Short mmCIF file of C-alpha atoms in Angstrom, two decimals:
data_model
loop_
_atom_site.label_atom_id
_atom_site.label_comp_id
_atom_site.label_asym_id
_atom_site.label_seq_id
_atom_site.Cartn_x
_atom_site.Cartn_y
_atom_site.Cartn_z
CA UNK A 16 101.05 -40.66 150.15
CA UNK A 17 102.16 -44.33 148.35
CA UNK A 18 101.34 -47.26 150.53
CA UNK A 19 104.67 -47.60 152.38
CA UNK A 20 104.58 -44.22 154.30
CA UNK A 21 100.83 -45.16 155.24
CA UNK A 22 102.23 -49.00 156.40
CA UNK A 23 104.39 -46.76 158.86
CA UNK A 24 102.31 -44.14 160.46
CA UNK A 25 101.41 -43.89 163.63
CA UNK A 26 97.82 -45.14 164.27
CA UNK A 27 96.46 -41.27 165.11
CA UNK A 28 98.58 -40.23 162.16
CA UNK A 29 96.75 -42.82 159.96
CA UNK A 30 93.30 -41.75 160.90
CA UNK A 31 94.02 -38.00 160.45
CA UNK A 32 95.10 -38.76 156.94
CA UNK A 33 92.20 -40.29 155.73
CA UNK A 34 90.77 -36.75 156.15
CA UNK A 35 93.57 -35.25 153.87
CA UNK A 36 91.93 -36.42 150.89
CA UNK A 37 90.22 -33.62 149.78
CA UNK A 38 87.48 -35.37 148.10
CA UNK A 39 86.48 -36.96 151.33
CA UNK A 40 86.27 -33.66 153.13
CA UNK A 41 84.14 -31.78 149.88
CA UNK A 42 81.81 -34.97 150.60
CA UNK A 43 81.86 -34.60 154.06
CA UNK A 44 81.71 -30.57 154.17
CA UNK A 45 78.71 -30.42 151.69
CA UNK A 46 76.78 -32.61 153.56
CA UNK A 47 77.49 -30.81 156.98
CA UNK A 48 77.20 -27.52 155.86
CA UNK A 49 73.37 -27.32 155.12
CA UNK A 50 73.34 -28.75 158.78
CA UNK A 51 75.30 -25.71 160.04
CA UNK A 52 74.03 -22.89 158.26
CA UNK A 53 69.60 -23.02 158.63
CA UNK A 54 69.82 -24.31 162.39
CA UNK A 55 72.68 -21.76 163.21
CA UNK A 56 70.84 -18.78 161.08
CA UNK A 57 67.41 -19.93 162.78
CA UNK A 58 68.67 -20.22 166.11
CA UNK A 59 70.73 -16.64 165.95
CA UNK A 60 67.49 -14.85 164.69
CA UNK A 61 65.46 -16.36 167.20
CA UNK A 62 68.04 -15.47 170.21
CA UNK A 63 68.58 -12.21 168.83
CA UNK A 64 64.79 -11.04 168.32
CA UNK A 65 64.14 -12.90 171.71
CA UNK A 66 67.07 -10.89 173.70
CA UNK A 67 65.99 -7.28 172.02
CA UNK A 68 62.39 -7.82 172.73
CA UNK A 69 61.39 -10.26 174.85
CA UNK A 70 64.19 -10.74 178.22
CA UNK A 71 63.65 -8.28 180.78
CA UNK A 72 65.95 -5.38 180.95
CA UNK A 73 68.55 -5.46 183.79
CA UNK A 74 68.00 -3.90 187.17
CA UNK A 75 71.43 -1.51 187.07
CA UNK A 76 71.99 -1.46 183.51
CA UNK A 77 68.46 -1.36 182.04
CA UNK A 78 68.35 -2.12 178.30
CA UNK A 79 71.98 -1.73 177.55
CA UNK A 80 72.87 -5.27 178.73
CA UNK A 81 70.92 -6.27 175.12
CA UNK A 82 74.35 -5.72 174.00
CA UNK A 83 75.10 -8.94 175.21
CA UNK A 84 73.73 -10.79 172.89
CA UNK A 85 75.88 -9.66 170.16
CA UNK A 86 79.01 -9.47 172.33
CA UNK A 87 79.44 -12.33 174.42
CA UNK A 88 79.06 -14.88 170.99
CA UNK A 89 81.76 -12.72 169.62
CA UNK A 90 83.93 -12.90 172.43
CA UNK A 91 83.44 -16.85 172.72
CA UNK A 92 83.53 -17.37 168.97
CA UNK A 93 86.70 -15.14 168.89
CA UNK A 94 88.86 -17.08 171.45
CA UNK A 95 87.45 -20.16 170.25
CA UNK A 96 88.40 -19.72 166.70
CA UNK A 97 91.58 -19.14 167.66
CA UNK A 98 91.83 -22.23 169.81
CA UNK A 99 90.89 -23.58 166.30
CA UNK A 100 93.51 -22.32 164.10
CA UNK A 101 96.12 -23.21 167.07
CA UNK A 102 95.11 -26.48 167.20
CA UNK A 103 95.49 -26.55 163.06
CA UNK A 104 98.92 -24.92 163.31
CA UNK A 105 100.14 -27.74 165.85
CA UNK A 106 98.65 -30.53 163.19
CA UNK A 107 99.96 -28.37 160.25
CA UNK A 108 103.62 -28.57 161.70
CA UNK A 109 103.73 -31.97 163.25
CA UNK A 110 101.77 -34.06 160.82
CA UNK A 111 101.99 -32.18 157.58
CA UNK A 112 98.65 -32.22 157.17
CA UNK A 113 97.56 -30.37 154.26
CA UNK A 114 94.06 -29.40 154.92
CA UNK A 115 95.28 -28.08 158.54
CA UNK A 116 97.30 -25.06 156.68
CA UNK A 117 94.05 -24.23 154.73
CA UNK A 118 91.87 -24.27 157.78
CA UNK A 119 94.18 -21.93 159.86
CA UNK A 120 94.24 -19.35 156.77
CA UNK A 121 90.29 -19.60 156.14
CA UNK A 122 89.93 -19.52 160.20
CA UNK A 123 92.08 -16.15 160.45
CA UNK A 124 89.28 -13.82 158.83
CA UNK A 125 86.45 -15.06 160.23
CA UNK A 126 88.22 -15.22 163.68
CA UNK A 127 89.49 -11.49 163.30
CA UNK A 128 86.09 -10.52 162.33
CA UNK A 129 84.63 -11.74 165.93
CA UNK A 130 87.35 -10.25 167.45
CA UNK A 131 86.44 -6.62 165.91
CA UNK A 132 83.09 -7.26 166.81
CA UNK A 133 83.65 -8.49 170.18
CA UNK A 134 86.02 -4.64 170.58
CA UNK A 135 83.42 -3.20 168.89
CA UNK A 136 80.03 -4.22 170.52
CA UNK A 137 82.38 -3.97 174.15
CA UNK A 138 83.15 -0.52 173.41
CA UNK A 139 79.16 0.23 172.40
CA UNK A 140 78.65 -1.17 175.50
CA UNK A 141 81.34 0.54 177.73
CA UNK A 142 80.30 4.06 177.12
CA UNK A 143 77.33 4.05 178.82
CA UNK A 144 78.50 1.94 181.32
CA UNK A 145 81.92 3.02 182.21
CA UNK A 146 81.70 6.28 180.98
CA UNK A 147 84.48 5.50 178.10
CA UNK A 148 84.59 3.96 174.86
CA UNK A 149 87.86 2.40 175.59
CA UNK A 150 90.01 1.63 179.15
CA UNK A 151 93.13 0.01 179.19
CA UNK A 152 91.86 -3.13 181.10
CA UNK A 153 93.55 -6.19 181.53
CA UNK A 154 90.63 -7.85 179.59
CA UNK A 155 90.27 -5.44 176.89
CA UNK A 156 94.00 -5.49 176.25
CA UNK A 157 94.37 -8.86 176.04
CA UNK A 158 91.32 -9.34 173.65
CA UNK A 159 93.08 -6.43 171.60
CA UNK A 160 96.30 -8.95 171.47
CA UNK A 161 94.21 -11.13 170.19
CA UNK A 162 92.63 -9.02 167.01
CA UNK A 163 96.18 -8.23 166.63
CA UNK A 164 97.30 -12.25 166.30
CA UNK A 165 94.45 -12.92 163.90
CA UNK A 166 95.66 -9.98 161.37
CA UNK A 167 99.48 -10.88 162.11
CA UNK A 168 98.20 -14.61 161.16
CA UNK A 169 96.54 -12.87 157.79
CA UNK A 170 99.77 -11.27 156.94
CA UNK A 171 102.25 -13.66 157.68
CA UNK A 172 100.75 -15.85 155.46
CA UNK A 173 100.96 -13.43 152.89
CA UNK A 174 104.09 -11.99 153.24
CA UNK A 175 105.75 -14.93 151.72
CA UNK A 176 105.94 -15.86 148.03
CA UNK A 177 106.73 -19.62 149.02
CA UNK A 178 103.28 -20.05 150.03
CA UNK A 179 104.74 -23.12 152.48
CA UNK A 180 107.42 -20.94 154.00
CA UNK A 181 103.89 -18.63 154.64
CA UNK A 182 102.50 -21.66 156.21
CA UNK A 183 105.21 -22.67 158.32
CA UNK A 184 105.84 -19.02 159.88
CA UNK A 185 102.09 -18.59 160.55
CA UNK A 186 101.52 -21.89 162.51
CA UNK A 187 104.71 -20.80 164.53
CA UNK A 188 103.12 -17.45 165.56
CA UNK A 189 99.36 -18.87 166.01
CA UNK A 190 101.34 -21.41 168.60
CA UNK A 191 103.58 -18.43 170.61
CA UNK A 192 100.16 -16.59 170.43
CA UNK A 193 97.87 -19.02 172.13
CA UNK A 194 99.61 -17.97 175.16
CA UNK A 195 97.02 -14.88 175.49
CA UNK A 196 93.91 -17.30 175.19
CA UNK A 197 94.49 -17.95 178.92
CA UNK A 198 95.64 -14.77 179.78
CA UNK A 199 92.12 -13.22 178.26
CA UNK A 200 90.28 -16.50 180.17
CA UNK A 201 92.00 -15.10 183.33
CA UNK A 202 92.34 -11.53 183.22
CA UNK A 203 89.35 -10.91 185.18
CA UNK A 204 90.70 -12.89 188.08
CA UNK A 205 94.35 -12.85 187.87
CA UNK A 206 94.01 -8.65 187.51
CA UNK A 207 91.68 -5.77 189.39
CA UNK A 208 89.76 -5.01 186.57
CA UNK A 209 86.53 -3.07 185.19
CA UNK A 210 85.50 -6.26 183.30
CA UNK A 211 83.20 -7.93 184.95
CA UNK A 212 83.65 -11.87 185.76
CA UNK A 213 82.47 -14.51 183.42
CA UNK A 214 78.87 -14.87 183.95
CA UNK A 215 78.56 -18.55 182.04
CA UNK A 216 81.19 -21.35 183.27
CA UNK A 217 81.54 -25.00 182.12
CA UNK A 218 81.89 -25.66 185.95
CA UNK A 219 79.46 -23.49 188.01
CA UNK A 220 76.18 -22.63 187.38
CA UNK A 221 75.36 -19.44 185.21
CA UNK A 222 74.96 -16.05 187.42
CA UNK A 223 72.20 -14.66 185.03
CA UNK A 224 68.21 -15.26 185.16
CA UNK A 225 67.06 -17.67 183.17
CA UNK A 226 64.36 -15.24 181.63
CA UNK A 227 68.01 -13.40 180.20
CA UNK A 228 70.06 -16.34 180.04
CA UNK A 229 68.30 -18.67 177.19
CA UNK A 230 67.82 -16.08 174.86
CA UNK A 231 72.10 -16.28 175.08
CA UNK A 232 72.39 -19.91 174.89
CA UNK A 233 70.40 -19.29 171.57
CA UNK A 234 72.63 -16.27 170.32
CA UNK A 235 76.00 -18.60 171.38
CA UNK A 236 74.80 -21.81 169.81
CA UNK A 237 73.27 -20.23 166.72
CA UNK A 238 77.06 -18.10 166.57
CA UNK A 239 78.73 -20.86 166.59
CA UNK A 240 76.92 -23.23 163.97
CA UNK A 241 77.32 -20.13 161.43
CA UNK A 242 80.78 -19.38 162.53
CA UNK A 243 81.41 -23.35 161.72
CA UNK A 244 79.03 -22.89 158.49
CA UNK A 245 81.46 -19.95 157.19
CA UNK A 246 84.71 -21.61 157.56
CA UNK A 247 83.56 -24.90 156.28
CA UNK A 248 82.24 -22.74 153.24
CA UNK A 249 85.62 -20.70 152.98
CA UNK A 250 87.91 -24.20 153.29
CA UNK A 251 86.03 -26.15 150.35
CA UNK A 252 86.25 -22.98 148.61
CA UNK A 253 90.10 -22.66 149.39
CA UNK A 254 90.16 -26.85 148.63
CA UNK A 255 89.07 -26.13 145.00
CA UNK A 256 90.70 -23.43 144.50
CA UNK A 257 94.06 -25.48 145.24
CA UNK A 258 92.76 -28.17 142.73
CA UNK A 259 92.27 -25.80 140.19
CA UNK A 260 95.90 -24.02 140.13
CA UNK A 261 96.89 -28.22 139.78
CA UNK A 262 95.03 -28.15 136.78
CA UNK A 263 96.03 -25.71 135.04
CA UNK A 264 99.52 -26.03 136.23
CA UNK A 265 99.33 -29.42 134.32
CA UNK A 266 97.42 -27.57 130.95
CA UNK A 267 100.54 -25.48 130.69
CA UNK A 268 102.86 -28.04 131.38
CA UNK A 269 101.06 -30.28 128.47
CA UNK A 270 100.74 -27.34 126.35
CA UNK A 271 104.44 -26.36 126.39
CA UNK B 30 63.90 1.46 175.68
CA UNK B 31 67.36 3.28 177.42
CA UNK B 32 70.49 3.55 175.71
CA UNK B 33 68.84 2.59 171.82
CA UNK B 34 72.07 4.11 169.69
CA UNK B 35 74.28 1.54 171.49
CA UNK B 36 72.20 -1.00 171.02
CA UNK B 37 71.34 -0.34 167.67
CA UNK B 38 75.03 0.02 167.00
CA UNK B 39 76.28 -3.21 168.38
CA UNK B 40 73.10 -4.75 166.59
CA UNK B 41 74.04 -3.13 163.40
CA UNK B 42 77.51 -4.05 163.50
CA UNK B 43 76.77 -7.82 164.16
CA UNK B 44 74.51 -7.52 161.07
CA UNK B 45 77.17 -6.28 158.93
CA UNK B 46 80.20 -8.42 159.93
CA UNK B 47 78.16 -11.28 160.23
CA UNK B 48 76.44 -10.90 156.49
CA UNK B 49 79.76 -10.03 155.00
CA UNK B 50 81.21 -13.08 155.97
CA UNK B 51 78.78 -14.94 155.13
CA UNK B 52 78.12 -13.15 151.71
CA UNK B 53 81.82 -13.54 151.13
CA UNK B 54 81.91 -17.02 151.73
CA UNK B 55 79.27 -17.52 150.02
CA UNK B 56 79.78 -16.05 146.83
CA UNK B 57 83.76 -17.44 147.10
CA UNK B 58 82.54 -20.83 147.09
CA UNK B 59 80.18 -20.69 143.73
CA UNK B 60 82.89 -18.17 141.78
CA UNK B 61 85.22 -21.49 142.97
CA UNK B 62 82.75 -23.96 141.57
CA UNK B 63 82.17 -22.20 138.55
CA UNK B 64 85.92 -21.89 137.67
CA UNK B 65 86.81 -25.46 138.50
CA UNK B 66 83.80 -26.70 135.95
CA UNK B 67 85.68 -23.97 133.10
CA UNK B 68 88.98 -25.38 134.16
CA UNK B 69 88.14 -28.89 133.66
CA UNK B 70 84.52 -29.99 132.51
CA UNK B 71 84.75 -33.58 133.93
CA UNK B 72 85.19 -31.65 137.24
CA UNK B 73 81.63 -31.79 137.97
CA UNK B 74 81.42 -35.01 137.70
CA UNK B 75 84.72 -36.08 139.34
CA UNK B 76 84.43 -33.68 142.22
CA UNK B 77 81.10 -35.09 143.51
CA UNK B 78 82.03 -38.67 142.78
CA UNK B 79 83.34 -38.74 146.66
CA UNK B 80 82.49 -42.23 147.30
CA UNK B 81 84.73 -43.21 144.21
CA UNK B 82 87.75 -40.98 145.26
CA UNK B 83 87.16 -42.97 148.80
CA UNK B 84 87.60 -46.27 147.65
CA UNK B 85 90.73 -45.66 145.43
CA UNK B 86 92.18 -43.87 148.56
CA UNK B 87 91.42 -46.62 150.68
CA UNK B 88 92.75 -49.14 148.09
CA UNK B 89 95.83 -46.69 147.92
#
Protein backbone atom coordinates (compact mmCIF):
# COMPACT_ATOMS: atom_id res chain seq x y z
CA UNK A 1 0.00 0.00 0.00
CA UNK A 2 2.09 3.47 -1.23
CA UNK A 3 1.45 6.37 1.05
CA UNK A 4 -1.50 7.96 -0.78
CA UNK A 5 -4.06 5.08 -0.32
CA UNK A 6 -2.93 5.04 3.50
CA UNK A 7 -3.43 9.26 3.54
CA UNK A 8 -7.12 8.18 2.57
CA UNK A 9 -8.31 5.39 4.68
CA UNK A 10 -10.66 5.43 7.00
CA UNK A 11 -9.25 5.68 10.57
CA UNK A 12 -10.48 1.78 11.50
CA UNK A 13 -9.22 0.91 8.04
CA UNK A 14 -5.79 2.46 8.93
CA UNK A 15 -5.37 0.62 12.15
CA UNK A 16 -6.38 -2.79 10.67
CA UNK A 17 -3.67 -2.36 8.13
CA UNK A 18 -0.91 -1.95 10.24
CA UNK A 19 -1.65 -5.63 11.07
CA UNK A 20 -1.39 -6.62 7.29
CA UNK A 21 2.20 -6.50 7.39
CA UNK A 22 3.09 -9.82 7.82
CA UNK A 23 6.24 -9.24 9.58
CA UNK A 24 4.40 -7.48 12.32
CA UNK A 25 2.01 -10.35 12.85
CA UNK A 26 5.17 -13.28 12.71
CA UNK A 27 6.52 -10.83 15.59
CA UNK A 28 3.45 -10.58 17.22
CA UNK A 29 2.27 -14.40 16.72
CA UNK A 30 5.66 -15.82 18.00
CA UNK A 31 5.56 -13.99 20.94
CA UNK A 32 1.82 -14.91 21.75
CA UNK A 33 1.96 -18.29 20.88
CA UNK A 34 4.23 -19.70 23.72
CA UNK A 35 1.55 -17.74 25.83
CA UNK A 36 -1.27 -19.82 24.28
CA UNK A 37 0.00 -23.16 23.99
CA UNK A 38 1.68 -24.24 27.96
CA UNK A 39 -1.23 -22.32 29.87
CA UNK A 40 -3.93 -23.77 27.43
CA UNK A 41 -2.16 -27.46 27.41
CA UNK A 42 -1.75 -27.08 31.37
CA UNK A 43 -5.05 -25.88 32.02
CA UNK A 44 -6.87 -28.69 29.59
CA UNK A 45 -4.88 -31.52 31.41
CA UNK A 46 -5.67 -30.26 34.63
CA UNK A 47 -9.62 -29.85 33.81
CA UNK A 48 -9.63 -33.00 32.11
CA UNK A 49 -7.85 -35.28 34.87
CA UNK A 50 -9.91 -33.13 37.43
CA UNK A 51 -13.47 -33.86 35.61
CA UNK A 52 -12.61 -37.85 35.07
CA UNK A 53 -11.46 -38.26 38.57
CA UNK A 54 -12.10 -35.88 40.90
CA UNK A 55 -16.08 -34.06 40.29
CA UNK A 56 -18.71 -36.09 41.62
CA UNK A 57 -20.72 -38.14 39.27
CA UNK A 58 -24.25 -36.84 38.49
CA UNK A 59 -27.33 -37.89 40.39
CA UNK A 60 -29.46 -39.18 37.03
CA UNK A 61 -26.70 -39.66 34.76
CA UNK A 62 -23.91 -41.02 36.99
CA UNK A 63 -20.47 -40.97 35.35
CA UNK A 64 -21.56 -40.42 31.82
CA UNK A 65 -21.94 -36.62 32.26
CA UNK A 66 -17.72 -36.86 32.27
CA UNK A 67 -18.45 -36.57 28.70
CA UNK A 68 -18.88 -33.13 29.22
CA UNK A 69 -15.77 -32.17 29.53
CA UNK A 70 -14.73 -33.07 26.15
CA UNK A 71 -18.02 -31.99 24.56
CA UNK A 72 -19.16 -28.81 25.72
CA UNK A 73 -15.35 -27.10 24.75
CA UNK A 74 -16.01 -28.59 21.41
CA UNK A 75 -19.30 -27.31 21.00
CA UNK A 76 -18.19 -23.69 22.24
CA UNK A 77 -14.90 -23.81 20.37
CA UNK A 78 -16.88 -25.01 17.25
CA UNK A 79 -19.46 -22.13 17.04
CA UNK A 80 -16.92 -19.83 18.15
CA UNK A 81 -14.46 -20.57 15.49
CA UNK A 82 -16.85 -20.04 13.17
CA UNK A 83 -17.90 -16.70 14.56
CA UNK A 84 -14.11 -16.29 13.83
CA UNK A 85 -13.77 -17.10 10.29
CA UNK A 86 -17.19 -15.00 9.72
CA UNK A 87 -15.91 -12.19 11.19
CA UNK A 88 -12.55 -12.71 8.80
CA UNK A 89 -14.75 -13.22 5.74
CA UNK A 90 -16.64 -9.77 6.45
CA UNK A 91 -12.92 -8.03 6.86
CA UNK A 92 -11.63 -10.19 3.91
CA UNK A 93 -14.42 -8.70 1.57
CA UNK A 94 -14.81 -5.20 2.82
CA UNK A 95 -11.28 -4.21 3.62
CA UNK A 96 -9.17 -6.47 1.49
CA UNK A 97 -7.32 -7.46 4.12
CA UNK A 98 -4.90 -10.00 3.27
CA UNK A 99 -4.19 -11.82 6.41
CA UNK A 100 -8.19 -12.10 6.97
CA UNK A 101 -8.37 -14.68 3.82
CA UNK A 102 -5.51 -16.73 5.46
CA UNK A 103 -7.12 -16.80 8.84
CA UNK A 104 -10.59 -17.99 7.53
CA UNK A 105 -8.73 -20.93 5.49
CA UNK A 106 -6.37 -21.93 8.57
CA UNK A 107 -9.68 -21.42 10.90
CA UNK A 108 -11.81 -23.94 8.63
CA UNK A 109 -9.88 -27.22 9.80
CA UNK A 110 -9.45 -26.63 13.12
CA UNK A 111 -13.12 -25.38 13.37
CA UNK A 112 -14.43 -28.59 11.47
CA UNK A 113 -12.37 -30.66 13.70
CA UNK A 114 -14.43 -29.31 16.96
CA UNK A 115 -17.36 -29.67 15.16
CA UNK A 116 -16.70 -33.62 14.54
CA UNK A 117 -15.78 -33.82 17.94
CA UNK A 118 -18.54 -31.94 19.36
CA UNK A 119 -21.04 -34.81 16.91
CA UNK A 120 -18.87 -37.21 18.03
CA UNK A 121 -18.46 -36.95 21.89
CA UNK A 122 -22.64 -35.89 21.67
CA UNK A 123 -23.36 -39.04 20.07
CA UNK A 124 -20.94 -41.07 22.82
CA UNK A 125 -22.94 -39.37 25.04
CA UNK A 126 -26.52 -39.83 23.58
CA UNK A 127 -26.55 -43.55 23.57
CA UNK A 128 -26.68 -44.11 26.94
CA UNK A 129 -28.71 -41.36 27.56
CA UNK A 130 -31.29 -41.25 24.93
CA UNK A 131 -31.10 -44.59 23.94
CA UNK A 132 -29.66 -43.55 20.27
CA UNK A 133 -26.52 -42.61 18.81
CA UNK A 134 -28.14 -40.07 16.67
CA UNK A 135 -31.89 -38.13 16.76
CA UNK A 136 -32.84 -35.69 14.40
CA UNK A 137 -32.99 -32.77 16.97
CA UNK A 138 -33.23 -29.33 16.27
CA UNK A 139 -29.81 -28.93 18.05
CA UNK A 140 -28.05 -31.77 16.60
CA UNK A 141 -29.15 -30.76 13.13
CA UNK A 142 -28.17 -27.51 13.28
CA UNK A 143 -24.65 -28.33 14.74
CA UNK A 144 -24.52 -30.92 11.73
CA UNK A 145 -25.12 -27.64 9.36
CA UNK A 146 -22.48 -26.41 10.86
CA UNK A 147 -19.68 -29.39 10.25
CA UNK A 148 -21.16 -29.18 6.91
CA UNK A 149 -20.22 -25.12 6.47
CA UNK A 150 -16.73 -25.72 7.80
CA UNK A 151 -15.97 -28.57 5.02
CA UNK A 152 -18.04 -26.49 2.29
CA UNK A 153 -15.59 -23.51 3.53
CA UNK A 154 -12.49 -26.20 2.95
CA UNK A 155 -13.66 -26.92 -0.48
CA UNK A 156 -14.70 -23.83 -1.82
CA UNK A 157 -11.52 -22.58 -1.28
CA UNK A 158 -10.13 -25.23 -3.15
CA UNK A 159 -12.23 -25.63 -5.88
CA UNK A 160 -10.83 -22.64 -7.56
CA UNK A 161 -7.52 -22.33 -9.41
CA UNK A 162 -7.63 -18.39 -8.94
CA UNK A 163 -6.82 -18.80 -5.44
CA UNK A 164 -8.67 -15.08 -4.93
CA UNK A 165 -11.77 -16.10 -6.81
CA UNK A 166 -11.42 -19.19 -3.88
CA UNK A 167 -11.26 -16.47 -1.41
CA UNK A 168 -13.97 -14.37 -2.48
CA UNK A 169 -16.62 -17.37 -2.85
CA UNK A 170 -15.64 -18.74 0.60
CA UNK A 171 -16.11 -15.46 2.62
CA UNK A 172 -19.55 -15.23 0.74
CA UNK A 173 -20.69 -18.67 2.05
CA UNK A 174 -18.98 -18.34 5.70
CA UNK A 175 -21.32 -14.94 5.75
CA UNK A 176 -24.89 -16.76 4.35
CA UNK A 177 -23.75 -19.51 6.85
CA UNK A 178 -23.47 -17.59 10.06
CA UNK A 179 -27.12 -17.56 9.93
CA UNK A 180 -27.14 -21.16 11.76
CA UNK A 181 -24.81 -19.83 14.67
CA UNK A 182 -28.04 -18.42 16.16
CA UNK A 183 -30.20 -20.94 15.07
CA UNK A 184 -27.79 -23.67 17.03
CA UNK A 185 -27.65 -20.79 20.10
CA UNK A 186 -31.50 -21.07 20.00
CA UNK A 187 -32.58 -24.36 19.05
CA UNK A 188 -33.10 -25.47 22.46
CA UNK A 189 -35.59 -22.72 23.11
CA UNK A 190 -37.04 -21.75 19.90
CA UNK A 191 -37.80 -25.86 19.30
CA UNK A 192 -39.19 -28.93 21.73
CA UNK A 193 -36.17 -30.68 21.81
CA UNK A 194 -34.11 -33.67 23.54
CA UNK A 195 -31.13 -31.28 24.01
CA UNK A 196 -31.03 -30.09 27.07
CA UNK A 197 -30.78 -26.11 27.75
CA UNK A 198 -27.52 -24.36 28.03
CA UNK A 199 -26.26 -24.97 31.41
CA UNK A 200 -23.45 -21.91 31.34
CA UNK A 201 -24.85 -18.31 30.20
CA UNK A 202 -22.97 -14.96 29.94
CA UNK A 203 -26.19 -13.59 31.67
CA UNK A 204 -27.48 -15.98 34.40
CA UNK A 205 -25.74 -17.84 36.72
CA UNK A 206 -24.45 -21.46 35.79
CA UNK A 207 -27.14 -24.39 36.66
CA UNK A 208 -24.27 -26.90 37.57
CA UNK A 209 -22.45 -27.46 41.13
CA UNK A 210 -19.55 -25.86 41.51
CA UNK A 211 -17.75 -29.19 42.62
CA UNK A 212 -18.68 -30.11 38.50
CA UNK A 213 -18.61 -26.78 37.17
CA UNK A 214 -14.74 -25.57 37.63
CA UNK A 215 -13.29 -28.54 36.43
CA UNK A 216 -15.32 -27.09 32.94
CA UNK A 217 -14.24 -23.61 33.21
CA UNK A 218 -10.73 -25.34 33.13
CA UNK A 219 -11.53 -27.75 30.10
CA UNK A 220 -13.25 -24.41 28.17
CA UNK A 221 -10.46 -22.00 28.94
CA UNK A 222 -7.61 -24.45 28.42
CA UNK A 223 -9.79 -25.38 24.78
CA UNK A 224 -9.75 -22.30 23.84
CA UNK A 225 -6.03 -21.04 24.45
CA UNK A 226 -4.95 -24.27 22.32
CA UNK A 227 -7.64 -23.79 19.80
CA UNK A 228 -6.09 -20.01 19.54
CA UNK A 229 -2.42 -21.68 19.86
CA UNK A 230 -3.24 -23.97 16.65
CA UNK A 231 -4.52 -21.40 14.36
CA UNK A 232 -1.98 -18.85 15.25
CA UNK A 233 0.56 -21.79 14.48
CA UNK A 234 -1.30 -22.78 11.14
CA UNK A 235 -1.57 -18.77 9.94
CA UNK A 236 2.32 -17.97 10.39
CA UNK A 237 2.78 -21.19 8.79
CA UNK A 238 0.32 -20.25 5.87
CA UNK A 239 2.14 -16.41 6.14
CA UNK A 240 5.50 -18.02 5.12
CA UNK A 241 4.42 -20.17 3.04
CA UNK A 242 2.90 -17.15 0.91
CA UNK A 243 6.37 -15.41 1.20
CA UNK A 244 8.07 -18.22 -0.06
CA UNK A 245 5.99 -18.87 -3.47
CA UNK A 246 7.06 -14.68 -3.78
CA UNK A 247 10.41 -15.79 -3.71
CA UNK A 248 10.74 -18.10 -5.85
CA UNK A 249 8.27 -16.59 -8.16
CA UNK A 250 10.96 -13.77 -8.38
CA UNK A 251 14.12 -16.64 -8.76
CA UNK A 252 12.36 -17.75 -11.89
CA UNK A 253 11.49 -14.55 -13.09
CA UNK A 254 15.40 -13.45 -12.64
CA UNK A 255 16.49 -16.68 -13.93
CA UNK A 256 14.53 -16.53 -17.21
CA UNK B 1 -17.30 -46.07 37.20
CA UNK B 2 -20.84 -46.49 34.83
CA UNK B 3 -20.86 -46.13 31.27
CA UNK B 4 -16.55 -46.37 30.88
CA UNK B 5 -16.61 -47.23 26.82
CA UNK B 6 -18.38 -43.87 26.28
CA UNK B 7 -16.33 -42.15 28.24
CA UNK B 8 -13.29 -43.58 27.18
CA UNK B 9 -14.47 -42.98 23.65
CA UNK B 10 -15.26 -39.34 23.83
CA UNK B 11 -11.89 -39.10 25.88
CA UNK B 12 -10.06 -40.90 23.22
CA UNK B 13 -11.43 -39.02 20.48
CA UNK B 14 -10.57 -35.56 22.07
CA UNK B 15 -7.03 -37.03 22.40
CA UNK B 16 -6.75 -37.79 18.85
CA UNK B 17 -8.33 -34.73 17.15
CA UNK B 18 -6.85 -32.57 19.50
CA UNK B 19 -3.03 -34.07 19.03
CA UNK B 20 -3.49 -34.17 15.32
CA UNK B 21 -4.07 -30.73 15.09
CA UNK B 22 -1.75 -29.81 17.04
CA UNK B 23 0.93 -32.27 15.58
CA UNK B 24 -0.11 -30.94 12.22
CA UNK B 25 0.34 -27.53 13.03
CA UNK B 26 3.11 -28.11 14.50
CA UNK B 27 5.16 -29.88 12.22
CA UNK B 28 3.57 -27.38 9.21
CA UNK B 29 5.10 -24.54 10.82
CA UNK B 30 8.96 -25.92 11.11
CA UNK B 31 8.68 -27.85 7.41
CA UNK B 32 7.59 -23.84 6.59
CA UNK B 33 10.59 -22.47 8.41
CA UNK B 34 12.90 -24.80 7.08
CA UNK B 35 11.89 -24.16 3.41
CA UNK B 36 11.83 -20.40 3.67
CA UNK B 37 15.69 -20.53 5.15
CA UNK B 38 16.48 -23.05 1.67
CA UNK B 39 14.53 -20.59 -0.36
CA UNK B 40 16.33 -17.60 0.69
CA UNK B 41 19.23 -17.80 3.38
CA UNK B 42 18.96 -14.11 4.50
CA UNK B 43 15.40 -15.25 5.46
CA UNK B 44 16.40 -16.01 8.87
CA UNK B 45 17.65 -13.09 9.46
CA UNK B 46 15.10 -10.85 7.66
CA UNK B 47 12.09 -12.71 8.95
CA UNK B 48 12.89 -12.12 12.65
CA UNK B 49 14.12 -8.60 12.11
CA UNK B 50 10.27 -7.50 12.95
CA UNK B 51 11.11 -4.34 14.58
CA UNK B 52 13.02 -3.30 11.30
CA UNK B 53 10.15 -4.36 8.88
CA UNK B 54 7.98 -2.05 11.50
CA UNK B 55 9.70 0.99 11.10
CA UNK B 56 10.03 0.95 7.23
CA UNK B 57 6.21 0.20 7.27
CA UNK B 58 5.54 2.94 9.44
CA UNK B 59 7.87 5.26 7.44
CA UNK B 60 5.95 3.80 4.33
Amino acid sequence: MDAGTLATTPRSGRGLHRFANPGRFLRLASRVQPFLTWPGLALLLIGLYAGLFIAPPDYQQHDAMRIMYVHVPAAILAETGYWALAAASLVSLVWRHPLADLAAKEIGPVGAGCALLCLASGSLWGKPMWGAWWVWDARLTSVLVLFFLYIGHILVIRAFDDPERGYRAAAILALIGAIDLPIIKYSVVWWNTLHQPASLTLTGSPTIAWPMLWPLLLCIVGASLCFGAVVTARLRAAVMERRIATLLRAQAEQAG
Amino acid sequence: MTHLPYIAGAYGLFALVASWLGLDARLRLHRTERRLRAVDPRARERATDFRAQDRAQDRA
